[in-house]
PDB file of C-alpha atoms in Angstrom:
ATOM      1  CA  MET A   1       5.361  -0.798  37.008  1.00  0.00           C
ATOM      2  CA  GLU A   2       3.320  -2.630  34.323  1.00  0.00           C
ATOM      3  CA  GLU A   3       4.054  -2.394  30.686  1.00  0.00           C
ATOM      4  CA  GLU A   4       1.779   0.394  29.101  1.00  0.00           C
ATOM      5  CA  VAL A   5      -0.060  -0.155  25.897  1.00  0.00           C
ATOM      6  CA  PRO A   6      -0.044   3.116  23.960  1.00  0.00           C
ATOM      7  CA  GLY A   7      -3.771   4.307  23.592  1.00  0.00           C
ATOM      8  CA  ALA A   8      -5.495   2.506  26.757  1.00  0.00           C
ATOM      9  CA  MET A   9      -7.123   4.233  29.337  1.00  0.00           C
ATOM     10  CA  GLY A  10      -5.142   6.529  31.430  1.00  0.00           C
ATOM     11  CA  THR A  11      -2.202   7.516  28.588  1.00  0.00           C
ATOM     12  CA  SER A  12      -1.314  10.300  26.848  1.00  0.00           C
ATOM     13  CA  ALA A  13      -2.277   8.561  23.254  1.00  0.00           C
ATOM     14  CA  SER A  14      -6.016   7.902  24.614  1.00  0.00           C
ATOM     15  CA  LEU A  15      -5.934  11.684  25.767  1.00  0.00           C
ATOM     16  CA  ALA A  16      -5.048  12.719  22.436  1.00  0.00           C
ATOM     17  CA  LEU A  17      -7.394   9.933  20.784  1.00  0.00           C
ATOM     18  CA  ARG A  18     -10.538  11.576  23.083  1.00  0.00           C
ATOM     19  CA  LEU A  19      -9.415  15.014  22.341  1.00  0.00           C
ATOM     20  CA  GLY A  20      -9.733  13.981  18.301  1.00  0.00           C
ATOM     21  CA  GLN A  21     -13.167  12.545  19.218  1.00  0.00           C
ATOM     22  CA  ILE A  22     -14.380  15.911  21.093  1.00  0.00           C
ATOM     23  CA  THR A  23     -12.930  17.954  18.202  1.00  0.00           C
ATOM     24  CA  PHE A  24     -14.372  15.905  15.251  1.00  0.00           C
ATOM     25  CA  SER A  25     -17.754  14.975  16.652  1.00  0.00           C
ATOM     26  CA  SER A  26     -18.321  18.798  17.945  1.00  0.00           C
ATOM     27  CA  ALA A  27     -17.159  20.194  14.423  1.00  0.00           C
ATOM     28  CA  SER A  28     -19.867  17.720  12.414  1.00  0.00           C
ATOM     29  CA  LEU A  29     -22.454  18.814  15.249  1.00  0.00           C
ATOM     30  CA  LEU A  30     -21.679  22.502  14.155  1.00  0.00           C
ATOM     31  CA  PHE A  31     -21.585  21.808  10.405  1.00  0.00           C
ATOM     32  CA  MET A  32     -24.957  20.135  10.556  1.00  0.00           C
ATOM     33  CA  SER A  33     -26.688  22.656  13.204  1.00  0.00           C
ATOM     34  CA  PHE A  34     -25.492  25.963  13.296  1.00  0.00           C
ATOM     35  CA  ARG A  35     -28.008  28.436  11.583  1.00  0.00           C
ATOM     36  CA  ILE A  36     -29.157  26.068   9.138  1.00  0.00           C
ATOM     37  CA  GLU A  37     -31.953  23.802   9.501  1.00  0.00           C
ATOM     38  CA  PHE A  38     -31.403  20.037   9.566  1.00  0.00           C
ATOM     39  CA  TYR A  39     -34.659  18.509  10.965  1.00  0.00           C
ATOM     40  CA  SER A  40     -36.319  18.371   7.663  1.00  0.00           C
ATOM     41  CA  PHE A  41     -34.282  14.798   6.997  1.00  0.00           C
ATOM     42  CA  THR A  42     -34.415  11.987   9.350  1.00  0.00           C
ATOM     43  CA  SER A  43     -30.874  11.294   8.675  1.00  0.00           C
ATOM     44  CA  TYR A  44     -29.622  14.503   9.433  1.00  0.00           C
ATOM     45  CA  CYS A  45     -31.726  14.463  13.321  1.00  0.00           C
ATOM     46  CA  PHE A  46     -30.153  11.089  13.633  1.00  0.00           C
ATOM     47  CA  LEU A  47     -26.906  12.636  13.055  1.00  0.00           C
ATOM     48  CA  VAL A  48     -27.397  15.371  15.659  1.00  0.00           C
ATOM     49  CA  THR A  49     -28.818  12.950  18.188  1.00  0.00           C
ATOM     50  CA  ILE A  50     -25.710  10.887  18.011  1.00  0.00           C
ATOM     51  CA  MET A  51     -23.024  13.757  18.038  1.00  0.00           C
ATOM     52  CA  GLY A  52     -24.903  14.841  21.187  1.00  0.00           C
ATOM     53  CA  LEU A  53     -24.347  11.606  22.697  1.00  0.00           C
ATOM     54  CA  VAL A  54     -20.671  11.269  21.723  1.00  0.00           C
ATOM     55  CA  ILE A  55     -19.600  14.643  22.735  1.00  0.00           C
ATOM     56  CA  PRO A  56     -20.253  14.256  26.570  1.00  0.00           C
ATOM     57  CA  TRP A  57     -19.137  10.589  26.660  1.00  0.00           C
ATOM     58  CA  SER A  58     -16.135  11.466  25.052  1.00  0.00           C
ATOM     59  CA  THR A  59     -15.607  14.532  27.434  1.00  0.00           C
ATOM     60  CA  ALA A  60     -15.956  12.954  30.564  1.00  0.00           C
ATOM     61  CA  LEU A  61     -13.360  10.070  29.286  1.00  0.00           C
ATOM     62  CA  ALA A  62     -10.639  12.880  28.670  1.00  0.00           C
ATOM     63  CA  LEU A  63     -11.370  14.168  31.746  1.00  0.00           C
ATOM     64  CA  LEU A  64     -10.668  10.947  33.390  1.00  0.00           C
ATOM     65  CA  ASP A  65      -7.656  10.419  31.144  1.00  0.00           C
ATOM     66  CA  ALA A  66      -6.378  14.052  32.187  1.00  0.00           C
ATOM     67  CA  TYR A  67      -6.529  13.215  36.020  1.00  0.00           C
ATOM     68  CA  SER A  68      -5.035  10.157  35.530  1.00  0.00           C
ATOM     69  CA  ILE A  69      -2.238  11.760  33.536  1.00  0.00           C
ATOM     70  CA  PHE A  70      -1.610  14.709  35.482  1.00  0.00           C
ATOM     71  CA  LEU A  71      -2.454  13.651  39.046  1.00  0.00           C
ATOM     72  CA  LYS A  72      -2.955  10.556  40.287  1.00  0.00           C
ATOM     73  CA  SER A  73      -2.733   7.186  38.656  1.00  0.00           C
ATOM     74  CA  LEU A  74      -5.983   5.318  38.599  1.00  0.00           C
ATOM     75  CA  PRO A  75      -6.303   1.797  39.012  1.00  0.00           C
ATOM     76  CA  ARG A  76      -7.916  -0.232  36.397  1.00  0.00           C
ATOM     77  CA  ARG A  77     -10.658  -2.365  37.278  1.00  0.00           C
ATOM     78  CA  GLN A  78     -11.846  -4.692  34.846  1.00  0.00           C
ATOM     79  CA  ARG A  79     -15.580  -4.016  35.277  1.00  0.00           C
ATOM     80  CA  ILE A  80     -15.218  -0.180  34.606  1.00  0.00           C
ATOM     81  CA  MET A  81     -12.885  -1.130  31.507  1.00  0.00           C
ATOM     82  CA  LEU A  82     -15.547  -3.339  30.049  1.00  0.00           C
ATOM     83  CA  ILE A  83     -18.423  -0.690  30.611  1.00  0.00           C
ATOM     84  CA  ILE A  84     -15.815   1.639  29.038  1.00  0.00           C
ATOM     85  CA  ILE A  85     -14.993  -1.065  25.505  1.00  0.00           C
ATOM     86  CA  ILE A  86     -19.016  -1.770  25.308  1.00  0.00           C
ATOM     87  CA  GLY A  87     -19.709   2.224  25.319  1.00  0.00           C
ATOM     88  CA  ASP A  88     -17.372   3.007  22.576  1.00  0.00           C
ATOM     89  CA  TRP A  89     -18.175   0.132  20.664  1.00  0.00           C
ATOM     90  CA  VAL A  90     -21.797   1.173  20.686  1.00  0.00           C
ATOM     91  CA  LEU A  91     -21.100   4.750  20.050  1.00  0.00           C
ATOM     92  CA  SER A  92     -18.899   3.931  17.231  1.00  0.00           C
ATOM     93  CA  PHE A  93     -21.086   1.845  15.349  1.00  0.00           C
ATOM     94  CA  LEU A  94     -23.791   4.432  15.955  1.00  0.00           C
ATOM     95  CA  SER A  95     -21.621   7.147  14.784  1.00  0.00           C
ATOM     96  CA  LEU A  96     -20.790   5.048  11.747  1.00  0.00           C
ATOM     97  CA  ALA A  97     -24.317   4.568  10.809  1.00  0.00           C
ATOM     98  CA  ALA A  98     -25.123   8.405  11.110  1.00  0.00           C
ATOM     99  CA  ALA A  99     -22.164   9.308   9.276  1.00  0.00           C
ATOM    100  CA  CYS A 100     -23.193   6.909   6.590  1.00  0.00           C
ATOM    101  CA  SER A 101     -26.780   7.879   6.438  1.00  0.00           C
ATOM    102  CA  THR A 102     -25.709  11.380   6.293  1.00  0.00           C
ATOM    103  CA  ALA A 103     -23.559  10.861   3.332  1.00  0.00           C
ATOM    104  CA  SER A 104     -25.764   9.060   1.396  1.00  0.00           C
ATOM    105  CA  VAL A 105     -28.786  11.527   1.726  1.00  0.00           C
ATOM    106  CA  THR A 106     -26.340  14.157   0.860  1.00  0.00           C
ATOM    107  CA  ASN A 107     -25.003  12.256  -1.954  1.00  0.00           C
ATOM    108  CA  LEU A 108     -28.770  12.114  -3.471  1.00  0.00           C
ATOM    109  CA  LEU A 109     -29.556  15.692  -2.736  1.00  0.00           C
ATOM    110  CA  VAL A 110     -26.384  16.696  -4.751  1.00  0.00           C
ATOM    111  CA  GLU A 111     -27.288  14.512  -7.822  1.00  0.00           C
ATOM    112  CA  ALA A 112     -30.784  14.713  -7.943  1.00  0.00           C
ATOM    113  CA  GLY A 113     -31.989  18.478  -6.768  1.00  0.00           C
ATOM    114  CA  GLU A 114     -29.551  21.112  -7.392  1.00  0.00           C
ATOM    115  CA  GLN A 115     -32.535  23.459  -8.507  1.00  0.00           C
ATOM    116  CA  TYR A 116     -33.813  22.779  -5.086  1.00  0.00           C
ATOM    117  CA  TRP A 117     -30.608  22.614  -2.502  1.00  0.00           C
ATOM    118  CA  PRO A 118     -28.266  25.265  -2.752  1.00  0.00           C
ATOM    119  CA  LEU A 119     -24.679  23.716  -3.227  1.00  0.00           C
ATOM    120  CA  ASN A 120     -23.417  25.759  -0.159  1.00  0.00           C
ATOM    121  CA  LEU A 121     -26.061  23.811   2.138  1.00  0.00           C
ATOM    122  CA  CYS A 122     -24.509  20.547   0.732  1.00  0.00           C
ATOM    123  CA  ARG A 123     -20.957  21.641   0.758  1.00  0.00           C
ATOM    124  CA  ARG A 124     -21.784  21.698   4.610  1.00  0.00           C
ATOM    125  CA  TYR A 125     -23.697  18.242   5.055  1.00  0.00           C
ATOM    126  CA  GLN A 126     -20.716  16.604   3.321  1.00  0.00           C
ATOM    127  CA  LEU A 127     -18.282  18.522   6.013  1.00  0.00           C
ATOM    128  CA  SER A 128     -20.545  17.062   8.580  1.00  0.00           C
ATOM    129  CA  ALA A 129     -20.692  13.458   7.155  1.00  0.00           C
ATOM    130  CA  ALA A 130     -16.839  13.715   6.642  1.00  0.00           C
ATOM    131  CA  THR A 131     -15.972  14.558   9.985  1.00  0.00           C
ATOM    132  CA  ALA A 132     -18.426  12.085  11.605  1.00  0.00           C
ATOM    133  CA  PHE A 133     -16.519   9.328   9.751  1.00  0.00           C
ATOM    134  CA  PHE A 134     -13.251  10.512  11.353  1.00  0.00           C
ATOM    135  CA  SER A 135     -15.117  10.530  15.083  1.00  0.00           C
ATOM    136  CA  TRP A 136     -16.187   6.729  14.237  1.00  0.00           C
ATOM    137  CA  PHE A 137     -12.615   6.158  13.377  1.00  0.00           C
ATOM    138  CA  LEU A 138     -11.090   7.482  16.713  1.00  0.00           C
ATOM    139  CA  SER A 139     -13.517   5.797  19.117  1.00  0.00           C
ATOM    140  CA  PHE A 140     -13.388   2.559  17.341  1.00  0.00           C
ATOM    141  CA  GLY A 141      -9.524   3.178  17.870  1.00  0.00           C
ATOM    142  CA  SER A 142      -9.571   3.681  21.522  1.00  0.00           C
ATOM    143  CA  SER A 143     -11.967   0.920  21.858  1.00  0.00           C
ATOM    144  CA  LEU A 144      -9.770  -1.476  20.101  1.00  0.00           C
ATOM    145  CA  PHE A 145      -6.698  -0.266  22.404  1.00  0.00           C
ATOM    146  CA  ASN A 146      -8.880  -0.784  25.419  1.00  0.00           C
ATOM    147  CA  LEU A 147      -9.987  -4.278  24.451  1.00  0.00           C
ATOM    148  CA  TRP A 148      -6.341  -5.058  23.924  1.00  0.00           C
ATOM    149  CA  VAL A 149      -5.356  -4.326  27.792  1.00  0.00           C
ATOM    150  CA  LEU A 150      -8.778  -6.339  28.872  1.00  0.00           C
ATOM    151  CA  PRO A 151      -7.003  -9.623  29.032  1.00  0.00           C
ATOM    152  CA  SER A 152      -3.731  -8.931  30.906  1.00  0.00           C
ATOM    153  CA  LEU A 153      -5.997  -7.417  33.959  1.00  0.00           C
TER     154      LEU A 153
ATOM    155  CA  MET B   1      -9.579 -32.425  23.495  1.00  0.00           C
ATOM    156  CA  GLU B   2      -9.525 -28.815  24.375  1.00  0.00           C
ATOM    157  CA  GLU B   3     -12.789 -26.885  25.273  1.00  0.00           C
ATOM    158  CA  GLU B   4     -15.001 -25.680  22.595  1.00  0.00           C
ATOM    159  CA  VAL B   5     -16.354 -21.847  22.011  1.00  0.00           C
ATOM    160  CA  PRO B   6     -19.525 -22.046  20.555  1.00  0.00           C
ATOM    161  CA  GLY B   7     -19.572 -20.164  17.217  1.00  0.00           C
ATOM    162  CA  ALA B   8     -15.877 -20.061  16.826  1.00  0.00           C
ATOM    163  CA  MET B   9     -14.330 -21.658  13.617  1.00  0.00           C
ATOM    164  CA  GLY B  10     -15.212 -25.109  13.116  1.00  0.00           C
ATOM    165  CA  THR B  11     -17.829 -25.338  15.127  1.00  0.00           C
ATOM    166  CA  SER B  12     -21.985 -26.048  14.469  1.00  0.00           C
ATOM    167  CA  ALA B  13     -22.829 -23.059  15.723  1.00  0.00           C
ATOM    168  CA  SER B  14     -20.624 -21.391  13.250  1.00  0.00           C
ATOM    169  CA  LEU B  15     -22.102 -23.240  10.560  1.00  0.00           C
ATOM    170  CA  ALA B  16     -25.407 -21.872  11.577  1.00  0.00           C
ATOM    171  CA  LEU B  17     -23.986 -18.340  11.526  1.00  0.00           C
ATOM    172  CA  ARG B  18     -22.732 -18.944   8.157  1.00  0.00           C
ATOM    173  CA  LEU B  19     -25.727 -20.076   6.862  1.00  0.00           C
ATOM    174  CA  GLY B  20     -27.603 -17.280   8.366  1.00  0.00           C
ATOM    175  CA  GLN B  21     -25.171 -14.850   6.827  1.00  0.00           C
ATOM    176  CA  ILE B  22     -25.669 -16.479   3.242  1.00  0.00           C
ATOM    177  CA  THR B  23     -29.356 -16.418   3.603  1.00  0.00           C
ATOM    178  CA  PHE B  24     -29.998 -12.855   4.561  1.00  0.00           C
ATOM    179  CA  SER B  25     -27.172 -11.494   2.017  1.00  0.00           C
ATOM    180  CA  SER B  26     -28.720 -13.293  -0.723  1.00  0.00           C
ATOM    181  CA  ALA B  27     -32.242 -11.921   0.287  1.00  0.00           C
ATOM    182  CA  SER B  28     -30.662  -8.393   0.504  1.00  0.00           C
ATOM    183  CA  LEU B  29     -29.233  -8.890  -3.208  1.00  0.00           C
ATOM    184  CA  LEU B  30     -32.360 -10.432  -4.408  1.00  0.00           C
ATOM    185  CA  PHE B  31     -34.920  -7.833  -2.887  1.00  0.00           C
ATOM    186  CA  MET B  32     -32.619  -5.153  -4.223  1.00  0.00           C
ATOM    187  CA  SER B  33     -31.860  -6.340  -7.639  1.00  0.00           C
ATOM    188  CA  PHE B  34     -34.284  -9.029  -9.131  1.00  0.00           C
ATOM    189  CA  ARG B  35     -36.272  -7.299 -12.139  1.00  0.00           C
ATOM    190  CA  ILE B  36     -35.825  -3.464 -10.959  1.00  0.00           C
ATOM    191  CA  GLU B  37     -33.429  -0.990 -11.645  1.00  0.00           C
ATOM    192  CA  PHE B  38     -31.250  -0.263  -8.828  1.00  0.00           C
ATOM    193  CA  TYR B  39     -28.215   1.745 -10.056  1.00  0.00           C
ATOM    194  CA  SER B  40     -29.960   5.163 -10.210  1.00  0.00           C
ATOM    195  CA  PHE B  41     -28.958   5.467  -6.604  1.00  0.00           C
ATOM    196  CA  THR B  42     -25.048   5.186  -5.574  1.00  0.00           C
ATOM    197  CA  SER B  43     -26.076   4.188  -2.087  1.00  0.00           C
ATOM    198  CA  TYR B  44     -27.973   1.120  -3.711  1.00  0.00           C
ATOM    199  CA  CYS B  45     -24.839   0.074  -6.199  1.00  0.00           C
ATOM    200  CA  PHE B  46     -22.974   0.111  -3.099  1.00  0.00           C
ATOM    201  CA  LEU B  47     -25.584  -2.592  -1.062  1.00  0.00           C
ATOM    202  CA  VAL B  48     -25.344  -4.725  -4.233  1.00  0.00           C
ATOM    203  CA  THR B  49     -21.327  -4.765  -4.521  1.00  0.00           C
ATOM    204  CA  ILE B  50     -20.843  -5.018  -0.626  1.00  0.00           C
ATOM    205  CA  MET B  51     -23.795  -8.069  -0.807  1.00  0.00           C
ATOM    206  CA  GLY B  52     -21.661  -9.435  -3.867  1.00  0.00           C
ATOM    207  CA  LEU B  53     -18.648  -9.806  -1.632  1.00  0.00           C
ATOM    208  CA  VAL B  54     -20.012 -11.016   1.503  1.00  0.00           C
ATOM    209  CA  ILE B  55     -21.567 -14.300  -0.192  1.00  0.00           C
ATOM    210  CA  PRO B  56     -18.708 -15.666  -1.641  1.00  0.00           C
ATOM    211  CA  TRP B  57     -16.599 -15.050   1.744  1.00  0.00           C
ATOM    212  CA  SER B  58     -19.462 -16.600   3.839  1.00  0.00           C
ATOM    213  CA  THR B  59     -20.053 -19.399   1.516  1.00  0.00           C
ATOM    214  CA  ALA B  60     -16.252 -20.260   1.678  1.00  0.00           C
ATOM    215  CA  LEU B  61     -16.004 -20.391   5.381  1.00  0.00           C
ATOM    216  CA  ALA B  62     -19.220 -22.193   5.563  1.00  0.00           C
ATOM    217  CA  LEU B  63     -17.875 -25.067   3.289  1.00  0.00           C
ATOM    218  CA  LEU B  64     -14.517 -25.035   5.801  1.00  0.00           C
ATOM    219  CA  ASP B  65     -17.097 -25.417   8.587  1.00  0.00           C
ATOM    220  CA  ALA B  66     -19.057 -28.291   7.018  1.00  0.00           C
ATOM    221  CA  TYR B  67     -15.795 -30.178   5.916  1.00  0.00           C
ATOM    222  CA  SER B  68     -14.044 -29.639   9.678  1.00  0.00           C
ATOM    223  CA  ILE B  69     -17.348 -31.001  11.392  1.00  0.00           C
ATOM    224  CA  PHE B  70     -18.412 -33.768   9.203  1.00  0.00           C
ATOM    225  CA  LEU B  71     -15.063 -35.034   7.844  1.00  0.00           C
ATOM    226  CA  LYS B  72     -12.054 -34.021  10.037  1.00  0.00           C
ATOM    227  CA  SER B  73     -11.219 -31.843  12.312  1.00  0.00           C
ATOM    228  CA  LEU B  74      -8.686 -28.975  10.748  1.00  0.00           C
ATOM    229  CA  PRO B  75      -6.197 -27.551  13.296  1.00  0.00           C
ATOM    230  CA  ARG B  76      -7.045 -23.613  13.831  1.00  0.00           C
ATOM    231  CA  ARG B  77      -3.652 -21.823  12.841  1.00  0.00           C
ATOM    232  CA  GLN B  78      -3.393 -18.162  14.739  1.00  0.00           C
ATOM    233  CA  ARG B  79      -2.224 -16.495  11.177  1.00  0.00           C
ATOM    234  CA  ILE B  80      -5.376 -18.275   9.542  1.00  0.00           C
ATOM    235  CA  MET B  81      -7.870 -17.294  12.245  1.00  0.00           C
ATOM    236  CA  LEU B  82      -6.474 -13.574  12.216  1.00  0.00           C
ATOM    237  CA  ILE B  83      -7.372 -13.344   8.248  1.00  0.00           C
ATOM    238  CA  ILE B  84     -10.413 -14.670   9.097  1.00  0.00           C
ATOM    239  CA  ILE B  85     -11.269 -12.311  12.152  1.00  0.00           C
ATOM    240  CA  ILE B  86     -10.190  -9.227  10.034  1.00  0.00           C
ATOM    241  CA  GLY B  87     -12.377  -9.942   7.099  1.00  0.00           C
ATOM    242  CA  ASP B  88     -15.235 -10.810   9.120  1.00  0.00           C
ATOM    243  CA  TRP B  89     -14.795  -7.100  10.654  1.00  0.00           C
ATOM    244  CA  VAL B  90     -13.915  -5.271   7.403  1.00  0.00           C
ATOM    245  CA  LEU B  91     -17.040  -6.961   5.783  1.00  0.00           C
ATOM    246  CA  SER B  92     -19.412  -6.204   8.664  1.00  0.00           C
ATOM    247  CA  PHE B  93     -18.593  -2.538   9.032  1.00  0.00           C
ATOM    248  CA  LEU B  94     -19.207  -2.203   4.995  1.00  0.00           C
ATOM    249  CA  SER B  95     -22.372  -4.327   5.233  1.00  0.00           C
ATOM    250  CA  LEU B  96     -23.568  -1.936   8.014  1.00  0.00           C
ATOM    251  CA  ALA B  97     -22.504   1.070   6.346  1.00  0.00           C
ATOM    252  CA  ALA B  98     -24.520  -0.406   3.088  1.00  0.00           C
ATOM    253  CA  ALA B  99     -27.466  -1.097   5.190  1.00  0.00           C
ATOM    254  CA  CYS B 100     -27.649   2.433   6.751  1.00  0.00           C
ATOM    255  CA  SER B 101     -27.149   4.221   3.574  1.00  0.00           C
ATOM    256  CA  THR B 102     -29.699   2.108   1.593  1.00  0.00           C
ATOM    257  CA  ALA B 103     -32.117   2.571   4.736  1.00  0.00           C
ATOM    258  CA  SER B 104     -31.899   6.295   4.807  1.00  0.00           C
ATOM    259  CA  VAL B 105     -32.127   6.903   1.128  1.00  0.00           C
ATOM    260  CA  THR B 106     -35.300   4.647   1.041  1.00  0.00           C
ATOM    261  CA  ASN B 107     -36.629   6.691   3.885  1.00  0.00           C
ATOM    262  CA  LEU B 108     -36.212   9.839   1.986  1.00  0.00           C
ATOM    263  CA  LEU B 109     -37.909   8.718  -1.152  1.00  0.00           C
ATOM    264  CA  VAL B 110     -40.830   7.187   0.803  1.00  0.00           C
ATOM    265  CA  GLU B 111     -40.972  10.627   2.555  1.00  0.00           C
ATOM    266  CA  ALA B 112     -40.532  13.018  -0.099  1.00  0.00           C
ATOM    267  CA  GLY B 113     -41.517  11.316  -3.614  1.00  0.00           C
ATOM    268  CA  GLU B 114     -44.509   9.253  -3.212  1.00  0.00           C
ATOM    269  CA  GLN B 115     -45.687  10.529  -6.579  1.00  0.00           C
ATOM    270  CA  TYR B 116     -42.358   9.758  -8.412  1.00  0.00           C
ATOM    271  CA  TRP B 117     -41.679   6.281  -6.770  1.00  0.00           C
ATOM    272  CA  PRO B 118     -44.323   3.843  -6.130  1.00  0.00           C
ATOM    273  CA  LEU B 119     -44.474   2.551  -2.761  1.00  0.00           C
ATOM    274  CA  ASN B 120     -44.347  -0.962  -4.089  1.00  0.00           C
ATOM    275  CA  LEU B 121     -40.674  -0.369  -5.026  1.00  0.00           C
ATOM    276  CA  CYS B 122     -39.920   1.384  -1.809  1.00  0.00           C
ATOM    277  CA  ARG B 123     -41.068  -1.749   0.215  1.00  0.00           C
ATOM    278  CA  ARG B 124     -38.659  -4.100  -1.518  1.00  0.00           C
ATOM    279  CA  TYR B 125     -35.919  -1.821  -0.925  1.00  0.00           C
ATOM    280  CA  GLN B 126     -36.609  -1.340   2.903  1.00  0.00           C
ATOM    281  CA  LEU B 127     -36.577  -5.644   2.862  1.00  0.00           C
ATOM    282  CA  SER B 128     -33.446  -5.192   1.440  1.00  0.00           C
ATOM    283  CA  ALA B 129     -32.162  -3.070   4.022  1.00  0.00           C
ATOM    284  CA  ALA B 130     -33.539  -4.741   6.644  1.00  0.00           C
ATOM    285  CA  THR B 131     -31.775  -7.892   5.279  1.00  0.00           C
ATOM    286  CA  ALA B 132     -28.839  -6.429   4.889  1.00  0.00           C
ATOM    287  CA  PHE B 133     -28.711  -5.327   8.552  1.00  0.00           C
ATOM    288  CA  PHE B 134     -29.180  -8.890   9.981  1.00  0.00           C
ATOM    289  CA  SER B 135     -26.443  -9.901   7.841  1.00  0.00           C
ATOM    290  CA  TRP B 136     -24.369  -7.296   9.789  1.00  0.00           C
ATOM    291  CA  PHE B 137     -25.215  -8.619  12.970  1.00  0.00           C
ATOM    292  CA  LEU B 138     -24.439 -12.263  12.158  1.00  0.00           C
ATOM    293  CA  SER B 139     -21.063 -11.433  10.391  1.00  0.00           C
ATOM    294  CA  PHE B 140     -20.390  -9.143  13.623  1.00  0.00           C
ATOM    295  CA  GLY B 141     -21.473 -11.886  15.880  1.00  0.00           C
ATOM    296  CA  SER B 142     -18.698 -14.479  14.168  1.00  0.00           C
ATOM    297  CA  SER B 143     -15.796 -12.093  14.027  1.00  0.00           C
ATOM    298  CA  LEU B 144     -16.458 -11.468  17.848  1.00  0.00           C
ATOM    299  CA  PHE B 145     -16.577 -15.207  18.533  1.00  0.00           C
ATOM    300  CA  ASN B 146     -13.593 -16.092  16.563  1.00  0.00           C
ATOM    301  CA  LEU B 147     -11.684 -13.009  18.583  1.00  0.00           C
ATOM    302  CA  TRP B 148     -12.518 -14.692  21.855  1.00  0.00           C
ATOM    303  CA  VAL B 149     -10.477 -17.823  20.369  1.00  0.00           C
ATOM    304  CA  LEU B 150      -7.617 -16.089  19.482  1.00  0.00           C
ATOM    305  CA  PRO B 151      -5.820 -15.663  22.523  1.00  0.00           C
ATOM    306  CA  SER B 152      -5.904 -19.459  23.332  1.00  0.00           C
ATOM    307  CA  LEU B 153      -4.369 -20.166  20.491  1.00  0.00           C
TER     308      LEU B 153
END
C-alpha cells in the first residue's frame, strides 16, 4: 500500500473538496439566476457560464472519487492525472476571474446606483460573488493536491 | 554543471520574463494613473495598489537574475526558491483579480454611460486592463518555471 496524500484523487478528502465545489458553485448559480434577470451585464453572464462549466466537472470527479472509495480503488495513471490537474487549474482561474468581475460590478452598482438598483438584488449578487470565491478556493486546493502527487507516479 | 531549465531563477529567459513583467505592469500603472483620476472606483484603486506591489518585486528579482547571469552564478537554495514561488503565485493571483475587475468595470462604463464617460478615458482603462492581463500571464509563467525546478533541489 503506497502512502496516501490527503486530498489527492481517490481519497475521502478529495471527495469532500469536490462536494464543497458542487455546493458553492450551485449556490452561486442559484443566487445569480433564480428568478432575477442577470443578462443585462456581461460579467454576470460570464459568471453563469463558468459556474455551468464547474458544476458538471466537479460532479463527474466526485462520482469518480466515490467509486474509488466505496467500490474499487482505481489505479492512477499519469496522463489522466495531468488532464485532471490542467482542467482544475483552468477552471479555478476562470472562476476567480468571474468572481472578481461580479464583485467589482456589484460594488459599482451598490455605490453608484442605489436609486436604480434595489439593495435587495445587490445583496444577492454579493452572495453570488462570495460563493464563487469559495468555489475558486476549493478547486485551486484540489488542483494543488493532485499536483503534489504527480511526481511520485 | 547541472542541466538548466529555461525560465528558472538565474537564466536569461527568467530575466526576459521579469523585464516583460516590469514593462507591462508599469504600462498598466501609467495608463491608469497618469493625469487622469482613477480613485472614484474601487477596482481602479485596487489595480493601482497591486501594480505598485508587482513593480518592485519584479525589479528586485530582475536585478538578482542580472547579477547571477553577468557576475557570479548564485546558488539556488530551496527555502529562497520557495519564497520566490509563493510570492510570484500570490502576485499573479492578485494581478489577475485586478485585471478582471478593471476590465469588467470598464466594460460597464463603456456600455452604460457613454454620455457621462468620455470614450477616450475608457480606451485608456481598457489598455490598462489588457497590460495587467499580460503582466499576470508572465508572472504566472515564472512561477511555474520555478516550481518545475524545485523538486531537483
